[in-house]
Coordinates of C-alpha atoms and ligand atoms in Angstrom, one line a residue:
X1 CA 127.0 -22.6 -93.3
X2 CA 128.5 -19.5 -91.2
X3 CA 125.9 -18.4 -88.6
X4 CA 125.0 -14.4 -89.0
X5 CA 125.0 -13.5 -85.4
X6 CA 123.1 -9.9 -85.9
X7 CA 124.4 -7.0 -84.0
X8 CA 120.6 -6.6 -82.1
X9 CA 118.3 -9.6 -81.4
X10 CA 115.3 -7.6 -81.4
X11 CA 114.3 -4.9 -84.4
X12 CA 113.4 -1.4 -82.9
X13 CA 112.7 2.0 -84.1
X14 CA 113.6 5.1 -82.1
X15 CA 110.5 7.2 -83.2
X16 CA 108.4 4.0 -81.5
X17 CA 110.1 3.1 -78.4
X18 CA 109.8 5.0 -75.1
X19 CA 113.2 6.7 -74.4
X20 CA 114.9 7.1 -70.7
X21 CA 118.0 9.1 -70.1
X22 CA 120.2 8.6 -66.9
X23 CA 124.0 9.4 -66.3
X24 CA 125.2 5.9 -65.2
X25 CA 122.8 2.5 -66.3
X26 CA 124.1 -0.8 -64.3
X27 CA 123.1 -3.8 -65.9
X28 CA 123.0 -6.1 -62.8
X29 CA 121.4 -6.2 -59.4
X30 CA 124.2 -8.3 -57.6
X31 CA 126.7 -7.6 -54.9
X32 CA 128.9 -6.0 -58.1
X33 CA 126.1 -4.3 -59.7
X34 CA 124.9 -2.3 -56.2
X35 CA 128.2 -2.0 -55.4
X36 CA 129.2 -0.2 -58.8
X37 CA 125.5 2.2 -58.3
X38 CA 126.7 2.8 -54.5
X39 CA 129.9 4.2 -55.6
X40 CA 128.3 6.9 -58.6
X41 CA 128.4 10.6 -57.5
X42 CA 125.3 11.6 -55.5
X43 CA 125.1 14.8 -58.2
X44 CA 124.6 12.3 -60.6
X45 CA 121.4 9.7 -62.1
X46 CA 121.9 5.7 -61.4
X47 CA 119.6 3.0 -63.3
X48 CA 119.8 -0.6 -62.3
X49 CA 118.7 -3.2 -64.0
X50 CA 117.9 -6.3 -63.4
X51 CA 116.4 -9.6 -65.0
X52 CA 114.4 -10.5 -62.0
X53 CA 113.7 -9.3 -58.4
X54 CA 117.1 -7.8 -56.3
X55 CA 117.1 -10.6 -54.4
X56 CA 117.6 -13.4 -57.2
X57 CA 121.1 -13.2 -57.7
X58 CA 124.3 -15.6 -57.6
X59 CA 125.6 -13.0 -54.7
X60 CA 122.4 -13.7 -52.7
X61 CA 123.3 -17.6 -52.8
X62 CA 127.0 -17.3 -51.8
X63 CA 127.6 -19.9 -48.9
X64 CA 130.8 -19.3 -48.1
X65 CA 132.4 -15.8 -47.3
X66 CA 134.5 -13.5 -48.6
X67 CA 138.3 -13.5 -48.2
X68 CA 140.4 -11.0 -46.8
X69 CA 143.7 -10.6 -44.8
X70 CA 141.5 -9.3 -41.9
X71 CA 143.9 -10.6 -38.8
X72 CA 147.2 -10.3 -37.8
X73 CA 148.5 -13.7 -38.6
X74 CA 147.6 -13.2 -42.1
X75 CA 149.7 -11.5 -44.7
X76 CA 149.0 -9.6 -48.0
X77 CA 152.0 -11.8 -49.6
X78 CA 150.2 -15.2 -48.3
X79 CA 146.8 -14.4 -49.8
X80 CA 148.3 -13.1 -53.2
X81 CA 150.4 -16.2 -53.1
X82 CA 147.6 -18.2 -52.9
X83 CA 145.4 -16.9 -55.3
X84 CA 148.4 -17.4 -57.8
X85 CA 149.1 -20.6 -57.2
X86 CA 145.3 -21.8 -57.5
X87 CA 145.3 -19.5 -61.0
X88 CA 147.6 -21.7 -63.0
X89 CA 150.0 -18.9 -64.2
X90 CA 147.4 -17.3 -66.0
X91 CA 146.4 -14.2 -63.2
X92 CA 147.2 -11.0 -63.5
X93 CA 150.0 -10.0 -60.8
X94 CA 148.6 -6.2 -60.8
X95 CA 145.5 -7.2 -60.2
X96 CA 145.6 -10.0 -57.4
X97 CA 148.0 -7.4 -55.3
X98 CA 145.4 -4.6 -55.9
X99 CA 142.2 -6.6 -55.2
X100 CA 143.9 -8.3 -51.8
X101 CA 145.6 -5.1 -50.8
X102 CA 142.3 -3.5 -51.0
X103 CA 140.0 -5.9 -49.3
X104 CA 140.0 -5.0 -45.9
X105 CA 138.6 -1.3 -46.8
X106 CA 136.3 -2.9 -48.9
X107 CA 135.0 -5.6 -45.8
X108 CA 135.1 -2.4 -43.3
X109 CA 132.8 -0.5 -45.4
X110 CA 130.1 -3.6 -45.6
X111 CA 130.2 -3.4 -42.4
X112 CA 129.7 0.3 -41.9
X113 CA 126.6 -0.4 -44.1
X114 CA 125.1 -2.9 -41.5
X115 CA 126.4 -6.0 -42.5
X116 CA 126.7 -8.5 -39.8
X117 CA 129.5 -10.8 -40.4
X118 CA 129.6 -13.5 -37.6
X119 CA 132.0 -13.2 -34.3
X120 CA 134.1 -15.3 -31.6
X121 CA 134.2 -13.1 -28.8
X122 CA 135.0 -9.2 -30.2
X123 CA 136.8 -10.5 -33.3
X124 CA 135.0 -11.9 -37.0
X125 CA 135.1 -15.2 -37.6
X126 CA 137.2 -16.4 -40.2
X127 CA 137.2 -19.7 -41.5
X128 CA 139.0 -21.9 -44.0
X129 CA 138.3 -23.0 -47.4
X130 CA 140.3 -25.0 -49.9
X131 CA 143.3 -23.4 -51.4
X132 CA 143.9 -20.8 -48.5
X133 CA 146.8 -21.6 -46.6
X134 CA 145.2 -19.6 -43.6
X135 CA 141.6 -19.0 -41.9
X136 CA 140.8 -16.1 -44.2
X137 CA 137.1 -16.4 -44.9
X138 CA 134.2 -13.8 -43.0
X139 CA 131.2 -15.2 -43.1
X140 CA 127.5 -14.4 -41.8
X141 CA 124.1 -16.2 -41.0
X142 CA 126.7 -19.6 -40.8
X143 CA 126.3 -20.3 -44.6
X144 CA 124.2 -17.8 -45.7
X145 CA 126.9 -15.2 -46.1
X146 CA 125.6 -14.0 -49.7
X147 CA 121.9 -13.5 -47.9
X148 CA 122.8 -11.2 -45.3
X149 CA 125.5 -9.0 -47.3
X150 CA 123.2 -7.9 -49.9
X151 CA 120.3 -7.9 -47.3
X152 CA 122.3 -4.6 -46.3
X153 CA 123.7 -3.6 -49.9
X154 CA 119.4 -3.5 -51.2
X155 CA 119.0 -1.8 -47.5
X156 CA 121.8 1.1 -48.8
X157 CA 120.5 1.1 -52.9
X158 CA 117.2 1.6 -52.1
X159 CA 117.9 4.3 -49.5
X160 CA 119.3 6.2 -52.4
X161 CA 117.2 8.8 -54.1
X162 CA 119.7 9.1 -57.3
X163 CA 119.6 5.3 -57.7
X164 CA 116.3 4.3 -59.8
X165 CA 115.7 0.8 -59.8
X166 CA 113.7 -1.4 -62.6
X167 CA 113.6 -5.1 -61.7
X168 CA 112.0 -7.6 -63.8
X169 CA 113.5 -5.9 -67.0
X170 CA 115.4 -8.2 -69.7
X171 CA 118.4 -6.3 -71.1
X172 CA 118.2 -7.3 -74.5
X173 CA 121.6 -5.6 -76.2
X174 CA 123.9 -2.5 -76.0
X175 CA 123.4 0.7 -77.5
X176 CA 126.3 1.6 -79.5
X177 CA 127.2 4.6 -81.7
X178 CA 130.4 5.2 -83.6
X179 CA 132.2 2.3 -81.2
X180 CA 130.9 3.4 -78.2
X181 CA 128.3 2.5 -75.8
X182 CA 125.7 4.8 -75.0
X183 CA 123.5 2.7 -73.1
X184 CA 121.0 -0.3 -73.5
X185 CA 117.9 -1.4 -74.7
X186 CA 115.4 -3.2 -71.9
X187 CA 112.4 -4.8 -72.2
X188 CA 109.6 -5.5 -69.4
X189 CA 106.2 -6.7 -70.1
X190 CA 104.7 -3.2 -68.8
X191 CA 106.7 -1.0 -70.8
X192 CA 108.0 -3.5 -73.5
X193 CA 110.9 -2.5 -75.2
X194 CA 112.8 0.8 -74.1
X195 CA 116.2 2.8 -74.9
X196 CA 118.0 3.6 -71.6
X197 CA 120.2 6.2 -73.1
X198 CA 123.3 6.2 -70.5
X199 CA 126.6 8.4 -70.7
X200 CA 128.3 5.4 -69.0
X201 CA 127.3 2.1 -68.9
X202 CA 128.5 -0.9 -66.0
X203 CA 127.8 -4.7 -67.0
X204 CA 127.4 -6.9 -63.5
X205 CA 125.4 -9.6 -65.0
X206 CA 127.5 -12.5 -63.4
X207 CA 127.8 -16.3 -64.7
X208 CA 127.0 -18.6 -67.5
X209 CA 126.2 -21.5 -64.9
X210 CA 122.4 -22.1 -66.6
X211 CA 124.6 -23.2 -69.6
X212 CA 125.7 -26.9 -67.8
X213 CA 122.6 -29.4 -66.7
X214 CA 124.6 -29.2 -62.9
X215 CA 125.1 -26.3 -61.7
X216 CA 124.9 -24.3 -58.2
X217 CA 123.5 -21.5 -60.2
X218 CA 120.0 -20.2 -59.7
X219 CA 118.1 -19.5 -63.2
X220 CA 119.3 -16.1 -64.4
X221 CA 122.8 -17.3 -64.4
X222 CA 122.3 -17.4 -68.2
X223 CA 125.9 -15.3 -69.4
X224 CA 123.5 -12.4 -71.0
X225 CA 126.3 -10.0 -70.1
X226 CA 129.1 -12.0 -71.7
X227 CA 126.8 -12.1 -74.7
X228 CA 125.4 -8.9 -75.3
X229 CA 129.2 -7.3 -74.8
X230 CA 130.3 -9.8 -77.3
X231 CA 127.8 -8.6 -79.6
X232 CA 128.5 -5.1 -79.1
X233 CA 131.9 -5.4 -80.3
X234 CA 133.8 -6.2 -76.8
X235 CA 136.9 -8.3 -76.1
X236 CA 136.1 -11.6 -74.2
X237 CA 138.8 -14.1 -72.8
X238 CA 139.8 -16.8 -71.1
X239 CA 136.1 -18.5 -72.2
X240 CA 137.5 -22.4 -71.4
X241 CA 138.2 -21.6 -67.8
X242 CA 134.8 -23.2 -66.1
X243 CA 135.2 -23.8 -62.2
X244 CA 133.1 -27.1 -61.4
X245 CA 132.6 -26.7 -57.7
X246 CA 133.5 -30.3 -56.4
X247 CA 130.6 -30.4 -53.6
X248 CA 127.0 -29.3 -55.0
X249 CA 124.4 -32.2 -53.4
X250 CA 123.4 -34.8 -55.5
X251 CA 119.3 -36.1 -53.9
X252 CA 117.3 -37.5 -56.8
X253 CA 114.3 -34.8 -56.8
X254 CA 116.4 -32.2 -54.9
X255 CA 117.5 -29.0 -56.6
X256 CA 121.1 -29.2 -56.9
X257 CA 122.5 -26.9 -53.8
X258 CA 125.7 -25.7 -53.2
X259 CA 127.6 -27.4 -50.0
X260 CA 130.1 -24.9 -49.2
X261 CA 133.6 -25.6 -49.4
X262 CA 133.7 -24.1 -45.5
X263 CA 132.3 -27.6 -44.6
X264 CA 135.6 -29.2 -45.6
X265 CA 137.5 -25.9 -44.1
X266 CA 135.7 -27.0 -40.4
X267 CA 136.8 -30.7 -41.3
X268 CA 134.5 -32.2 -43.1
X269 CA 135.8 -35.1 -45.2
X270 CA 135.5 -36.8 -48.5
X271 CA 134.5 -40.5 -48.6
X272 CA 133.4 -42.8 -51.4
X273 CA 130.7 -45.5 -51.3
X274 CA 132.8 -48.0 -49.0
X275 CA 133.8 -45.5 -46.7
X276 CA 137.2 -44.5 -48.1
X277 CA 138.3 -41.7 -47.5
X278 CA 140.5 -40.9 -50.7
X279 CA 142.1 -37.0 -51.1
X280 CA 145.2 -37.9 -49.4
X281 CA 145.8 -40.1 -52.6
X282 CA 145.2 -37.7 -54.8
X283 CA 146.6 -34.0 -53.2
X284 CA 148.8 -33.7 -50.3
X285 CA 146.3 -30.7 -49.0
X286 CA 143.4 -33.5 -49.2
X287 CA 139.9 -32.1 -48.8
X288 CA 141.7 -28.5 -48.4
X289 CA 143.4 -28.6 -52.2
X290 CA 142.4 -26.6 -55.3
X291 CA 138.7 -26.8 -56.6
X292 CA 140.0 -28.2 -59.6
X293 CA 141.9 -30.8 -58.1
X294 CA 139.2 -31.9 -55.7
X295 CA 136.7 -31.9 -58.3
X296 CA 138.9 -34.1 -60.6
X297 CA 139.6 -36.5 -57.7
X298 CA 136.1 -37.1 -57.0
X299 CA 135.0 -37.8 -60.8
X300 CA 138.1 -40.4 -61.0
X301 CA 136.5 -41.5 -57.4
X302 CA 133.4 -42.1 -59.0
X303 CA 134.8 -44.1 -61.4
X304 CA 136.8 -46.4 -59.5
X305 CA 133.8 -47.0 -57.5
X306 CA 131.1 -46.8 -60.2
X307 CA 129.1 -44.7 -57.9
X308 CA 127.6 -41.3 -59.2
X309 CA 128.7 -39.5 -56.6
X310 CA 131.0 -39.5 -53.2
X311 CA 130.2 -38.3 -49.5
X312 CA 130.5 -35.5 -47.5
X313 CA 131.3 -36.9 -44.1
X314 CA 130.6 -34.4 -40.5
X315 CA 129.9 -37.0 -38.2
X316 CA 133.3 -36.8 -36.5
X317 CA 132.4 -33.2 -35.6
X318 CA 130.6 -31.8 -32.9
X319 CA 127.5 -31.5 -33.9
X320 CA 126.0 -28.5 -32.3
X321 CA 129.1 -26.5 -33.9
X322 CA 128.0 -28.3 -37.2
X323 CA 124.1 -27.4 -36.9
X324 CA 125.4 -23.9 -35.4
X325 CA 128.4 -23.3 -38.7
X326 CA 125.7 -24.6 -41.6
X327 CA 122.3 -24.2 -40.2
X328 CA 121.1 -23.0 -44.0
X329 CA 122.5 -26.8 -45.2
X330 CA 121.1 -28.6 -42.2
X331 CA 117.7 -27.2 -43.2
X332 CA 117.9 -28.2 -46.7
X333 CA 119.3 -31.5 -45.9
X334 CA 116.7 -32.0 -43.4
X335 CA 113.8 -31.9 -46.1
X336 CA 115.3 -34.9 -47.8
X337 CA 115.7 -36.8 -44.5
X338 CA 119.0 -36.2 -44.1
X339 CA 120.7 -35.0 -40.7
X340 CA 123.9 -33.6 -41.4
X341 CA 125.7 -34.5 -37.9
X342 CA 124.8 -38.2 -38.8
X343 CA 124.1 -38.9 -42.3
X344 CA 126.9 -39.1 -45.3
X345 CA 126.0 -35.8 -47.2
X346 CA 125.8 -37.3 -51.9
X347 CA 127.5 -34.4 -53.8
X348 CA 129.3 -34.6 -56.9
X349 CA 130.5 -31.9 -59.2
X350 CA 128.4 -29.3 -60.6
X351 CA 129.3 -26.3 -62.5
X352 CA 129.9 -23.0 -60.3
X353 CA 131.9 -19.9 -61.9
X354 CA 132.9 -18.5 -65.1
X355 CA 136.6 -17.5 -64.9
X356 CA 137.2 -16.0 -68.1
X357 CA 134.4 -12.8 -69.3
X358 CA 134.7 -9.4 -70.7
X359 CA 138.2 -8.1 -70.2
X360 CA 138.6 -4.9 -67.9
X361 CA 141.6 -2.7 -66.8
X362 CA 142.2 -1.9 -63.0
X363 CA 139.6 0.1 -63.1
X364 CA 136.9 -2.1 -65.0
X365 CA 136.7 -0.4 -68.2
X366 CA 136.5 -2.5 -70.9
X367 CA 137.6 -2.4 -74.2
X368 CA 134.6 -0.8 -75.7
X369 CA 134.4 2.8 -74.9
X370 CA 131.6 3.8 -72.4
X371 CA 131.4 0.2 -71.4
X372 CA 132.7 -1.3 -67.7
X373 CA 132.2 -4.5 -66.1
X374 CA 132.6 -6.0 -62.4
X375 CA 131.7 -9.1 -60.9
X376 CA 131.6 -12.5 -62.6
X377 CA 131.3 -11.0 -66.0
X378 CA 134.2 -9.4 -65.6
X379 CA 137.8 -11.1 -66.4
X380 CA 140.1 -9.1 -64.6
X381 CA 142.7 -11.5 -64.2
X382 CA 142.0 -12.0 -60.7
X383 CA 141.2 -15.8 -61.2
X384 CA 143.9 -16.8 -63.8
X385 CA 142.5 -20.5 -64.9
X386 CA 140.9 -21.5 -61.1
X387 CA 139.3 -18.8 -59.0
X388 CA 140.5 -19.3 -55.7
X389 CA 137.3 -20.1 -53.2
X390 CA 135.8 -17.0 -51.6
X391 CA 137.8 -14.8 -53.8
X392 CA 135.0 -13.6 -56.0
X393 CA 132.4 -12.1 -53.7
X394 CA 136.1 -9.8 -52.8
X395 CA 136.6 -8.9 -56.6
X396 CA 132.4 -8.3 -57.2
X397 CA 133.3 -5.1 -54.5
X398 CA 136.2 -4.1 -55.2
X399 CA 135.6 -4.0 -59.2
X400 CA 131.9 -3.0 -58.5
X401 CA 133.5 -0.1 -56.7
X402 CA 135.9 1.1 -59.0
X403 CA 134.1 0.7 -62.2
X404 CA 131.2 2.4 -60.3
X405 CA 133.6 5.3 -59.7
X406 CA 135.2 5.5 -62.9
X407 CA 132.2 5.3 -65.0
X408 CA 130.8 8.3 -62.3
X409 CA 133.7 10.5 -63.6
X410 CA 133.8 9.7 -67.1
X411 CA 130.2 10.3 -66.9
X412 CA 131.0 13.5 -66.1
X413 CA 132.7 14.2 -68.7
X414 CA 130.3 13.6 -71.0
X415 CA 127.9 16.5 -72.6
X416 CA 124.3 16.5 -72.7
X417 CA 124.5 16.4 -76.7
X418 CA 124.6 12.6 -76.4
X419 CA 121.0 12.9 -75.9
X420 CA 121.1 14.0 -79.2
X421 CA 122.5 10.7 -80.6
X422 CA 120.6 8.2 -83.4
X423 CA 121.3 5.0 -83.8
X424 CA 122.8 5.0 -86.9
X425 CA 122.4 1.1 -87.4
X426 CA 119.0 -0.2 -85.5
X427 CA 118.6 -3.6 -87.7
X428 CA 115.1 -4.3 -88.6
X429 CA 114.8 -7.7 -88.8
X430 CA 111.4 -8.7 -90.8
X431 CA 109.6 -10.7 -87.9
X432 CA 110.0 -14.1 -88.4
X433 CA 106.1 -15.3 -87.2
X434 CA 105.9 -17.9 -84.7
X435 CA 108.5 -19.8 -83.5
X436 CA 109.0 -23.3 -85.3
X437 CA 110.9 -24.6 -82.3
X438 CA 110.5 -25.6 -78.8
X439 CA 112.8 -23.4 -77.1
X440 CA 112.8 -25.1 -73.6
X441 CA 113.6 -28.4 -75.6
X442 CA 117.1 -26.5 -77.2
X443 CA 117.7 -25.4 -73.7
X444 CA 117.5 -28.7 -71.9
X445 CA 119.5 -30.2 -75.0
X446 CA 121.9 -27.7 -74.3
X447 CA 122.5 -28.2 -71.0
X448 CA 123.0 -31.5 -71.3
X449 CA 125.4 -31.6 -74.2
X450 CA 127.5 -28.9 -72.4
X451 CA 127.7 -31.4 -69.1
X452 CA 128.7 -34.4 -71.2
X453 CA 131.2 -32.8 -73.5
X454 CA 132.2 -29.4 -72.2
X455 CA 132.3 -30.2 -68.7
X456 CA 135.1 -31.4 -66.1
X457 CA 136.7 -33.5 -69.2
X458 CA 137.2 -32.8 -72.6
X459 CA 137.9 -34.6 -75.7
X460 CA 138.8 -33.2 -79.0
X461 CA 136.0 -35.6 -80.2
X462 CA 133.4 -34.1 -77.8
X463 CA 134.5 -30.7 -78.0
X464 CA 133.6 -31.6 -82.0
X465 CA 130.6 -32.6 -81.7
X466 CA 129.7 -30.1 -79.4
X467 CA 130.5 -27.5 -81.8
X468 CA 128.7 -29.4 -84.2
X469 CA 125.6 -29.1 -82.5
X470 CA 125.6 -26.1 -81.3
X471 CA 126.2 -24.6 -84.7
X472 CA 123.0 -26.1 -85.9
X473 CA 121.2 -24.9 -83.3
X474 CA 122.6 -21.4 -84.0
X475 CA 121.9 -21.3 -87.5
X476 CA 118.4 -21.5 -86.7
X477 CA 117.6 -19.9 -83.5
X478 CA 119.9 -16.7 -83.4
X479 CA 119.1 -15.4 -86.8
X480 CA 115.1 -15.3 -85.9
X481 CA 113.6 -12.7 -84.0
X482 CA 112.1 -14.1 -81.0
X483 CA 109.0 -12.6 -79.1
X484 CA 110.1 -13.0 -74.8
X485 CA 112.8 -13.1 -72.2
X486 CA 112.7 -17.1 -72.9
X487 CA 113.9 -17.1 -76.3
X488 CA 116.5 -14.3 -75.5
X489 CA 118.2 -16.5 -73.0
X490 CA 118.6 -19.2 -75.3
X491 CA 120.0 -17.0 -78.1
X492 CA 122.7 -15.6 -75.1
X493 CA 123.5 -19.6 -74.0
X494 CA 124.5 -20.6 -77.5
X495 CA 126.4 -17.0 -78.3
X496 CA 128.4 -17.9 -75.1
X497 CA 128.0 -21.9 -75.5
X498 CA 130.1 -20.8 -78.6
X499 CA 132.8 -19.1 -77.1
X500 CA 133.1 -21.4 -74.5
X501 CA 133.6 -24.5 -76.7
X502 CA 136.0 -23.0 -79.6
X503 CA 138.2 -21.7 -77.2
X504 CA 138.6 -25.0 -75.0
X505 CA 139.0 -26.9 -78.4
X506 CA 141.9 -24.5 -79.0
X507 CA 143.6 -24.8 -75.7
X508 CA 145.1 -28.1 -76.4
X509 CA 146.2 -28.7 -72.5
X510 CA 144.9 -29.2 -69.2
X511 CA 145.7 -26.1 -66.5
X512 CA 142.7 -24.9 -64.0
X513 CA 139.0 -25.6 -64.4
X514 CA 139.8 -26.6 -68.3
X515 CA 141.0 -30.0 -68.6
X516 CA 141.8 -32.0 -71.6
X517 CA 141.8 -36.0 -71.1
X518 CA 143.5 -36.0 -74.6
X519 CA 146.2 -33.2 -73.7
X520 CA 146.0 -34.5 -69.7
X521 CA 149.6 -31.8 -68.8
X522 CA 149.8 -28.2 -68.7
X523 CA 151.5 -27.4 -71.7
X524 CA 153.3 -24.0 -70.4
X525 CA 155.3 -23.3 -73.0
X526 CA 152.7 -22.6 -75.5
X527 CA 149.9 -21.8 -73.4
X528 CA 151.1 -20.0 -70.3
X529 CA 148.8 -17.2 -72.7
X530 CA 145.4 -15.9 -73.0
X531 CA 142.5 -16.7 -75.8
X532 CA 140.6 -13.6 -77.0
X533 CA 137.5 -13.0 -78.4
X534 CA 136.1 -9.9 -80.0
X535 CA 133.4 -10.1 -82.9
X536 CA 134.7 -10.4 -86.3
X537 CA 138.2 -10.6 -84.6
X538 CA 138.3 -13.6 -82.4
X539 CA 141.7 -15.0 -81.7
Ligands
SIN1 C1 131.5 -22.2 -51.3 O1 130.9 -21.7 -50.3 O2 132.0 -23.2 -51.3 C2 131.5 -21.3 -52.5 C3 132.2 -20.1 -52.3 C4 132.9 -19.6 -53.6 O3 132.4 -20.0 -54.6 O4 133.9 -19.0 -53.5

């Protein structure tokens, strides 16, 4: 039987909620989300917000850096080229020259705002990561670049008097009105449920990592955005396009970290259980290729050595540059008695970014009027079917900054009357009672059948029974009514889960971060092409 997804997951009543009116609501307290409520007129109202506190957020994690042609032996034309080639002809051109063209303004300005990237001598420090044919990478705190950029973006929000922020609030669903958005309805155990009535609204949610049992993601990473928009009638694509970071550490008891890419870009290398090192057999770049490839070459690695993971190795490296580069890893490490400069680092593959999302123009609007996106939400076509490493805290600004400015002046456009505005469809559900089911049981399950089947390799068969299985968890948990911010999650997993798992079944082919064992070659002439989803309309 069909599952009825319905258009709200929670009933409400206008005359019985509390009501909140504000010119631009940002749904999203990460690098894209502050970035978007820094760029809205000063004349005008900002709302952010966000699941938990400002400083829980996939941005706050970044290890790595951001990249930008920021020195003179880079070139536009090289870091365009290599954002194409790790994209599988599947990026937009438009939009990989306008987001690397405008990087450096976008870097400048973070640092205007106190942002202290780290230096040799007078000039920033760039480094390397896999798939940059240059040193094109600024980077702060060593690994702890994330950290110490939105240490200075909270510093700038919060300095603001137009920008209001509520953390702690679940955004349960867009408000929309004769197909367009008009804002949102929140929920936070002081207030309970409320409509934030917005003339323009901005979706910076970020990933769906919380969907795979490995994953560098922290907890909130739970693709609300991509579900709420999908809900709400807008176009999603590119769902099958997953990026499995190859190196996320793998210590029984540990929570699985992130070990940044950089590592391998200062000449760290990948060894199996005897020793070997193997990406020379498998990529002519070695540790340096495409996420993709590296993360395929270390699950066949695996294999052939029936080891569950492979080895990060830094003890060739001078080790008081290696404690100096990755002191946030060294400390980590350290708690599980491992020394970095001396000890073989265990990682494996663990899911890490969500190419595909709600599809924006340029600017970020998306196809549902009143409705923008930035950040990993967002498909913008920046990533094509493989973000290129380092490339997305770059697209989080510049998107965050231009949907932040268009929403500003379409914003202004808009009269006062939409105050005025009923809902004209605010489903009632009848209240189901208590929930019959465990709901951290279905999200565990989840996970885990998303890692075995909808992972780094896919079958037809497992993409089947994945579908099965999520469709008869759907039936029953998305047409009840649940009571909390838990059971909400789980309703957004499987609406993206979904998504995610028809349109990989569809894409019979391997290219980027989707790869089919049973179709193991890019297939470009039928599928150099994009797979849309819109409610009601999915293609
Ligand atoms: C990393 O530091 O390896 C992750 C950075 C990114 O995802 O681009």
């Amino acid at each position: 039987m069909e599952t009825v997804i319905p258009r709200y997951l929670v009933p409400f009543h206008p005359k019985q909620v509390p009501h909140f009116f504000t010119d631009v609501l940002v749904v999203g307290g990460g690098l894209a989300g502050l970035r978007a409520a820094l760029a809205v007129d000063a004349g005008l109202s900002a709302l952010v917000v966000t699941k938990r506190e400002l400083a829980v957020s996939n941005s706050c994690q970044a290890q790595g850096g951001i990249a930008c042609v920021l020195s003179s032996e880079d070139r536009f034309e090289d870091h365009m080229a290599d954002t194409l080639t790790a994209g599988g002809s599947l990026c937009s051109k438009t939009t990989v020259e306008h987001v690397v063209r405008e990087g450096p303004r976008r870097i400048r300005e973070l640092i205007e705002w106190g942002t202290e990237f780290d230096h040799i001598g007078n000039d920033l420090a760039l480094g390397r990561e896999g798939g940059h044919g240059r040193n094109r990478v600024a980077h702060a705190l060593g690994d702890a670049t994330g950290k110490e950029v939105m240490r200075a973006m909270i510093e700038q929000a919060t300095a603001r008097p137009a920008i209001g922020i509520w953390e702690n609030t679940f955004t349960l669903d867009l408000l929309t009105d004769r197909q367009a958005c008009r804002g949102a309805v929140v929920w936070n155990p002081r207030h309970g449920k409320t409509l934030v009535w917005a003339k323009q609204t901005i979706l910076a949610t970020g990933g769906v990592g919380q969907l795979y049992r490995e994953t560098t993601n922290p907890e909130v990473a739970t693709g609300d955005g991509m579900a709420i928009a999908y809900r709400a009638g807008a176009e999603l694509r590119d769902m099958e396009f997953v990026q499995f970071h190859p190196t996320v550490l793998y210590i029984a008891g540990s929570s699985r970290q992130l070990i940044t890419e950089a590592m391998r870009g200062e000449g760290a290398l990948l060894i199996d259980r005897n020793g070997d090192r193997f990406m020379p057999d498998y990529d002519p770049s070695a540790e340096l290729a495409p996420r993709d490839i590296v993360s395929r070459a270390i699950v066949s690695q695996m294999e052939k050595t029936r080891h569950p993971n492979v080895y990060l190795d830094l003890r060739h490296l001078d080790p008081d540059r290696v404690r100096a580069r990755f002191p946030g890893i060294a400390a980590i490490c350290a708690k599980f008695n491992l020394d970095i400069t001396r000890d073989r680092i265990p990682v494996r593959p663990g899911a890490h970014y969500m190419m595909g999302g709600v599809v924006v123009d340029l600017q970020g609007r998306t196809t549902l009027p009143g409705l923008w996106a930035a950040g990993e939400v967002a498909c913008t076509g920046l990533h094509g079917a493989n973000r290129l490493a380092s490339n997305s805290l770059l697209e989080a600004l510049v998107f965050g900054a231009s949907a932040g400015n268009g929403a500003s002046l379409a914003a202004r456009q808009v009269d006062d009357t939409y105050r005025a505005l009923s809902l004209t469809n605010p489903r009632v559900m009848p209240d189901n009672g208590s929930v019959p089911f465990d709901v951290a049981d279905i999200r565990a399950s989840l996970k885990a059948l998303m890692w075995r089947a909808v992972g780094l390799r896919r079958t037809a068969e497992c993409l089947i029974e994945a579908r099965e299985n999520v469709h008869h968890w759907c039936h029953y948990v998305l047409e009840r009514q649940l009571a909390g911010p838990e059971g909400w999650e789980l309703q957004d997993m499987l609406t993206v889960a979904r998504l995610i798992i028809e349109a990989a079944s569809l894409r019979t082919e391997t290219r980027g971060g989707h790869v089919r064992t049973d179709y193991p070659d890019p297939d470009d002439e039928h599928w150099t092409r994009h797979l849309a989803f819109c409610r009601g309309n999915d293609s």
